[in-house]
Amino acid sequence: MKATFLLSVSMPIVILPVERILKYKRRPSEVHMNDAVLNPTLADAVDKGIDLEAKVHLADFFTGPWQFASLEKGAGFPNLAADGLPEAIAAQLDTPDAVEDAKNLSANRFCKILRNALAHGGILYLDEHGRSSSASPVRRFAFVSTNDPRNPTKLLFLRIGMADYRAFLQKWIDWLKTAAIDEMLARDVGLDATEAADAIVPEEAAKAVGV
């Protein structure tokens, strides 16, 4: 229940800035729900933060430790709903290289994996060892996406502990608040960044950016 609630809460927090702001900034012809016009400062901050090429560990919203692995399609993708996380992928995610590979994803790719997994139910509940287990409490998540929605050739996996995922969500909210709300107050109210940060509490900031 706790795992499902955490994911449910995180869906609008992660999806809306990507789907209704970033997509408009980059592919406006595909968008019919455009929040970017409601707060251009926030829209610019999201576009700048979710860089197409820059490594995600350089982004202000990043916190780890995330682990990344990929699986070639080959003759076909496995049925993760029935079979769970493949052991070969779980073992790959256990390696130190998996942490480095996650940190070195582009911010754009990282956010797309999260967005697609949350939007399409591509999330695996894992035990404390990072394995699929129906008999053990949920302690980790694996977010799963394809590399290309039109012609997928790989499955992409991001794994993280529940507590670390919650910390990431807080950092994501703090990033939105700092990047947009402080600047908006400085512009519209005449406060500098430090004064602006003191003038708004986290709960109010979350409401202001719709999270």
mmCIF file of C-alpha atoms in Angstrom:
data_model
loop_
_atom_site.group_PDB
_atom_site.id
_atom_site.type_symbol
_atom_site.label_atom_id
_atom_site.label_comp_id
_atom_site.label_asym_id
_atom_site.label_seq_id
_atom_site.Cartn_x
_atom_site.Cartn_y
_atom_site.Cartn_z
ATOM 1 C CA MET A 1 0.000 0.000 0.000
ATOM 2 C CA LYS A 2 2.791 2.450 0.886
ATOM 3 C CA ALA A 3 4.579 1.715 -2.398
ATOM 4 C CA THR A 4 1.411 2.224 -4.449
ATOM 5 C CA PHE A 5 0.576 5.461 -2.638
ATOM 6 C CA LEU A 6 4.085 6.827 -3.173
ATOM 7 C CA LEU A 7 3.913 6.075 -6.889
ATOM 8 C CA SER A 8 0.409 7.544 -7.173
ATOM 9 C CA VAL A 9 1.530 10.776 -5.541
ATOM 10 C CA SER A 10 4.612 10.965 -7.728
ATOM 11 C CA MET A 11 2.765 10.624 -11.039
ATOM 12 C CA PRO A 12 1.589 14.253 -11.384
ATOM 13 C CA ILE A 13 4.787 15.533 -9.766
ATOM 14 C CA VAL A 14 6.959 13.984 -12.478
ATOM 15 C CA ILE A 15 4.628 13.604 -15.450
ATOM 16 C CA LEU A 16 3.022 17.049 -15.649
ATOM 17 C CA PRO A 17 6.204 19.144 -15.991
ATOM 18 C CA VAL A 18 7.450 16.748 -18.683
ATOM 19 C CA GLU A 19 4.179 16.173 -20.508
ATOM 20 C CA ARG A 20 2.486 19.561 -20.299
ATOM 21 C CA ILE A 21 5.476 21.912 -20.214
ATOM 22 C CA LEU A 22 8.569 20.292 -21.711
ATOM 23 C CA LYS A 23 6.715 18.678 -24.619
ATOM 24 C CA TYR A 24 5.220 22.046 -25.576
ATOM 25 C CA LYS A 25 8.624 23.692 -25.509
ATOM 26 C CA ARG A 26 10.071 21.072 -27.867
ATOM 27 C CA ARG A 27 7.147 19.711 -29.912
ATOM 28 C CA PRO A 28 4.311 22.240 -29.702
ATOM 29 C CA SER A 29 2.344 20.738 -32.581
ATOM 30 C CA GLU A 30 1.794 17.543 -30.544
ATOM 31 C CA VAL A 31 0.383 19.244 -27.447
ATOM 32 C CA HIS A 32 -3.242 20.025 -26.635
ATOM 33 C CA MET A 33 -2.737 20.653 -22.890
ATOM 34 C CA ASN A 34 -0.178 23.434 -22.633
ATOM 35 C CA ASP A 35 0.776 24.597 -19.144
ATOM 36 C CA ALA A 36 3.888 26.395 -20.392
ATOM 37 C CA VAL A 37 1.918 29.556 -21.164
ATOM 38 C CA LEU A 38 0.694 29.721 -17.559
ATOM 39 C CA ASN A 39 4.184 30.268 -16.179
ATOM 40 C CA PRO A 40 6.873 31.006 -18.777
ATOM 41 C CA THR A 41 9.537 31.208 -16.045
ATOM 42 C CA LEU A 42 8.774 27.665 -14.918
ATOM 43 C CA ALA A 43 8.625 26.484 -18.534
ATOM 44 C CA ASP A 44 12.067 27.903 -19.281
ATOM 45 C CA ALA A 45 13.479 26.356 -16.107
ATOM 46 C CA VAL A 46 12.093 22.917 -16.973
ATOM 47 C CA ASP A 47 13.431 23.136 -20.528
ATOM 48 C CA LYS A 48 16.862 24.189 -19.308
ATOM 49 C CA GLY A 49 17.017 21.654 -16.474
ATOM 50 C CA ILE A 50 15.987 18.635 -18.531
ATOM 51 C CA ASP A 51 18.830 19.081 -20.963
ATOM 52 C CA LEU A 52 18.924 16.968 -24.121
ATOM 53 C CA GLU A 53 22.612 16.136 -23.768
ATOM 54 C CA ALA A 54 23.881 17.066 -20.294
ATOM 55 C CA LYS A 55 24.439 14.203 -17.868
ATOM 56 C CA VAL A 56 21.634 13.870 -15.374
ATOM 57 C CA HIS A 57 23.877 13.889 -12.296
ATOM 58 C CA LEU A 58 24.640 17.531 -13.139
ATOM 59 C CA ALA A 59 20.948 18.458 -12.969
ATOM 60 C CA ASP A 60 19.691 20.274 -9.890
ATOM 61 C CA PHE A 61 16.881 17.738 -9.432
ATOM 62 C CA PHE A 62 19.102 14.654 -9.384
ATOM 63 C CA THR A 63 19.743 12.557 -6.321
ATOM 64 C CA GLY A 64 20.756 8.913 -6.189
ATOM 65 C CA PRO A 65 21.676 6.212 -6.072
ATOM 66 C CA TRP A 66 19.873 5.213 -9.253
ATOM 67 C CA GLN A 67 20.972 2.127 -11.193
ATOM 68 C CA PHE A 68 20.607 1.694 -14.946
ATOM 69 C CA ALA A 69 20.612 -1.326 -17.256
ATOM 70 C CA SER A 70 19.228 -2.147 -20.687
ATOM 71 C CA LEU A 71 17.951 -5.271 -22.411
ATOM 72 C CA GLU A 72 18.109 -5.838 -26.159
ATOM 73 C CA LYS A 73 14.837 -6.907 -27.756
ATOM 74 C CA GLY A 74 16.294 -9.791 -29.709
ATOM 75 C CA ALA A 75 13.472 -12.121 -30.764
ATOM 76 C CA GLY A 76 11.082 -10.323 -28.429
ATOM 77 C CA PHE A 77 10.710 -8.636 -25.070
ATOM 78 C CA PRO A 78 9.959 -10.711 -21.953
ATOM 79 C CA ASN A 79 6.591 -10.423 -20.225
ATOM 80 C CA LEU A 80 7.692 -8.525 -17.132
ATOM 81 C CA ALA A 81 4.189 -8.553 -15.668
ATOM 82 C CA ALA A 82 4.270 -12.358 -15.487
ATOM 83 C CA ASP A 83 7.963 -13.072 -15.083
ATOM 84 C CA GLY A 84 9.175 -10.047 -13.132
ATOM 85 C CA LEU A 85 12.590 -8.466 -13.390
ATOM 86 C CA PRO A 86 14.920 -10.754 -15.368
ATOM 87 C CA GLU A 87 17.696 -12.097 -13.149
ATOM 88 C CA ALA A 88 20.334 -11.116 -15.713
ATOM 89 C CA ILE A 89 19.139 -7.501 -15.526
ATOM 90 C CA ALA A 90 18.944 -7.593 -11.718
ATOM 91 C CA ALA A 91 22.537 -8.833 -11.585
ATOM 92 C CA GLN A 92 23.607 -6.108 -14.005
ATOM 93 C CA LEU A 93 21.898 -3.512 -11.811
ATOM 94 C CA ASP A 94 23.817 -4.810 -8.789
ATOM 95 C CA THR A 95 27.165 -3.781 -10.266
ATOM 96 C CA PRO A 96 28.915 -0.463 -9.513
ATOM 97 C CA ASP A 97 28.812 0.297 -13.238
ATOM 98 C CA ALA A 98 25.007 0.462 -13.063
ATOM 99 C CA VAL A 99 25.207 3.448 -10.719
ATOM 100 C CA GLU A 100 27.676 5.226 -12.979
ATOM 101 C CA ASP A 101 25.601 4.419 -16.062
ATOM 102 C CA ALA A 102 22.533 5.981 -14.428
ATOM 103 C CA LYS A 103 24.455 9.124 -13.471
ATOM 104 C CA ASN A 104 25.732 9.476 -17.026
ATOM 105 C CA LEU A 105 22.361 9.237 -18.755
ATOM 106 C CA SER A 106 21.279 12.474 -20.356
ATOM 107 C CA ALA A 107 18.788 14.377 -18.229
ATOM 108 C CA ASN A 108 16.370 14.077 -21.121
ATOM 109 C CA ARG A 109 16.673 10.263 -21.313
ATOM 110 C CA PHE A 110 16.441 9.885 -17.535
ATOM 111 C CA CYS A 111 13.229 11.915 -17.353
ATOM 112 C CA LYS A 112 11.715 10.129 -20.334
ATOM 113 C CA ILE A 113 12.240 6.744 -18.681
ATOM 114 C CA LEU A 114 10.509 7.957 -15.528
ATOM 115 C CA ARG A 115 7.720 9.674 -17.427
ATOM 116 C CA ASN A 116 6.991 6.663 -19.640
ATOM 117 C CA ALA A 117 7.138 4.177 -16.776
ATOM 118 C CA LEU A 118 4.791 6.235 -14.593
ATOM 119 C CA ALA A 119 2.389 7.034 -17.434
ATOM 120 C CA HIS A 120 2.143 3.497 -18.801
ATOM 121 C CA GLY A 121 2.453 1.352 -15.706
ATOM 122 C CA GLY A 122 5.979 0.200 -16.473
ATOM 123 C CA ILE A 123 6.979 -0.196 -12.834
ATOM 124 C CA LEU A 124 8.123 -3.333 -11.058
ATOM 125 C CA TYR A 125 7.820 -3.753 -7.299
ATOM 126 C CA LEU A 126 11.019 -5.283 -5.924
ATOM 127 C CA ASP A 127 12.215 -6.647 -2.593
ATOM 128 C CA GLU A 128 15.166 -5.400 -0.556
ATOM 129 C CA HIS A 129 17.550 -7.306 -2.832
ATOM 130 C CA GLY A 130 16.148 -5.658 -5.952
ATOM 131 C CA ARG A 131 14.341 -8.792 -7.147
ATOM 132 C CA SER A 132 10.721 -9.498 -7.994
ATOM 133 C CA SER A 133 9.120 -11.371 -5.109
ATOM 134 C CA SER A 134 5.427 -11.756 -4.335
ATOM 135 C CA ALA A 135 6.203 -12.932 -0.806
ATOM 136 C CA SER A 136 8.444 -10.073 0.350
ATOM 137 C CA PRO A 137 7.712 -6.435 1.264
ATOM 138 C CA VAL A 138 8.333 -3.852 -1.455
ATOM 139 C CA ARG A 139 11.587 -2.023 -0.852
ATOM 140 C CA ARG A 140 12.660 -0.945 -4.338
ATOM 141 C CA PHE A 141 11.197 0.059 -7.701
ATOM 142 C CA ALA A 142 12.298 -0.602 -11.254
ATOM 143 C CA PHE A 143 11.053 1.935 -13.801
ATOM 144 C CA VAL A 144 10.917 0.414 -17.271
ATOM 145 C CA SER A 145 10.620 2.097 -20.671
ATOM 146 C CA THR A 146 11.486 1.342 -24.267
ATOM 147 C CA ASN A 147 14.200 3.311 -26.031
ATOM 148 C CA ASP A 148 11.858 4.336 -28.859
ATOM 149 C CA PRO A 149 8.041 4.298 -28.713
ATOM 150 C CA ARG A 150 7.704 3.789 -32.481
ATOM 151 C CA ASN A 151 10.384 1.185 -33.085
ATOM 152 C CA PRO A 152 11.630 -0.163 -29.743
ATOM 153 C CA THR A 153 14.810 -2.205 -29.760
ATOM 154 C CA LYS A 154 15.672 -2.059 -26.047
ATOM 155 C CA LEU A 155 14.077 -2.034 -22.632
ATOM 156 C CA LEU A 156 15.599 0.542 -20.291
ATOM 157 C CA PHE A 157 15.583 -0.050 -16.531
ATOM 158 C CA LEU A 158 16.085 2.445 -13.710
ATOM 159 C CA ARG A 159 16.139 0.904 -10.228
ATOM 160 C CA ILE A 160 16.026 2.739 -6.899
ATOM 161 C CA GLY A 161 15.047 2.118 -3.282
ATOM 162 C CA MET A 162 11.719 3.431 -2.019
ATOM 163 C CA ALA A 163 13.319 5.782 0.505
ATOM 164 C CA ASP A 164 15.731 7.082 -2.128
ATOM 165 C CA TYR A 165 12.865 7.608 -4.573
ATOM 166 C CA ARG A 166 11.013 9.671 -2.004
ATOM 167 C CA ALA A 167 14.166 11.763 -1.496
ATOM 168 C CA PHE A 168 14.375 12.246 -5.264
ATOM 169 C CA LEU A 169 10.778 13.499 -5.380
ATOM 170 C CA GLN A 170 11.551 16.060 -2.682
ATOM 171 C CA LYS A 171 14.613 17.210 -4.622
ATOM 172 C CA TRP A 172 12.483 17.440 -7.801
ATOM 173 C CA ILE A 173 9.943 19.644 -6.008
ATOM 174 C CA ASP A 174 12.711 21.772 -4.522
ATOM 175 C CA TRP A 175 14.164 22.218 -8.010
ATOM 176 C CA LEU A 176 10.838 23.392 -9.416
ATOM 177 C CA LYS A 177 10.379 25.745 -6.491
ATOM 178 C CA THR A 178 13.865 27.205 -6.672
ATOM 179 C CA ALA A 179 14.008 27.477 -10.446
ATOM 180 C CA ALA A 180 10.591 29.028 -10.909
ATOM 181 C CA ILE A 181 8.981 30.342 -7.744
ATOM 182 C CA ASP A 182 11.974 32.282 -6.454
ATOM 183 C CA GLU A 183 12.530 33.883 -9.850
ATOM 184 C CA MET A 184 8.852 34.684 -10.208
ATOM 185 C CA LEU A 185 8.748 36.369 -6.802
ATOM 186 C CA ALA A 186 11.932 38.269 -7.559
ATOM 187 C CA ARG A 187 10.456 39.511 -10.818
ATOM 188 C CA ASP A 188 6.878 40.195 -9.724
ATOM 189 C CA VAL A 189 7.334 41.174 -6.075
ATOM 190 C CA GLY A 190 10.817 42.663 -6.186
ATOM 191 C CA LEU A 191 12.462 40.163 -3.802
ATOM 192 C CA ASP A 192 15.933 38.809 -4.332
ATOM 193 C CA ALA A 193 16.441 35.034 -4.395
ATOM 194 C CA THR A 194 17.227 34.741 -0.673
ATOM 195 C CA GLU A 195 14.254 36.849 0.373
ATOM 196 C CA ALA A 196 12.016 34.946 -2.009
ATOM 197 C CA ALA A 197 13.059 31.609 -0.536
ATOM 198 C CA ASP A 198 12.172 32.875 2.936
ATOM 199 C CA ALA A 199 8.869 34.277 1.773
ATOM 200 C CA ILE A 200 7.285 31.017 0.694
ATOM 201 C CA VAL A 201 6.992 27.730 2.588
ATOM 202 C CA PRO A 202 7.405 24.353 0.823
ATOM 203 C CA GLU A 203 3.694 23.537 0.936
ATOM 204 C CA GLU A 204 2.815 26.812 -0.751
ATOM 205 C CA ALA A 205 5.541 26.306 -3.315
ATOM 206 C CA ALA A 206 4.236 22.862 -4.141
ATOM 207 C CA LYS A 207 0.754 24.259 -4.694
ATOM 208 C CA ALA A 208 2.126 27.070 -6.850
ATOM 209 C CA VAL A 209 3.743 24.630 -9.266
ATOM 210 C CA GLY A 210 0.827 22.227 -9.171
ATOM 211 C CA VAL A 211 2.410 19.387 -7.137
#
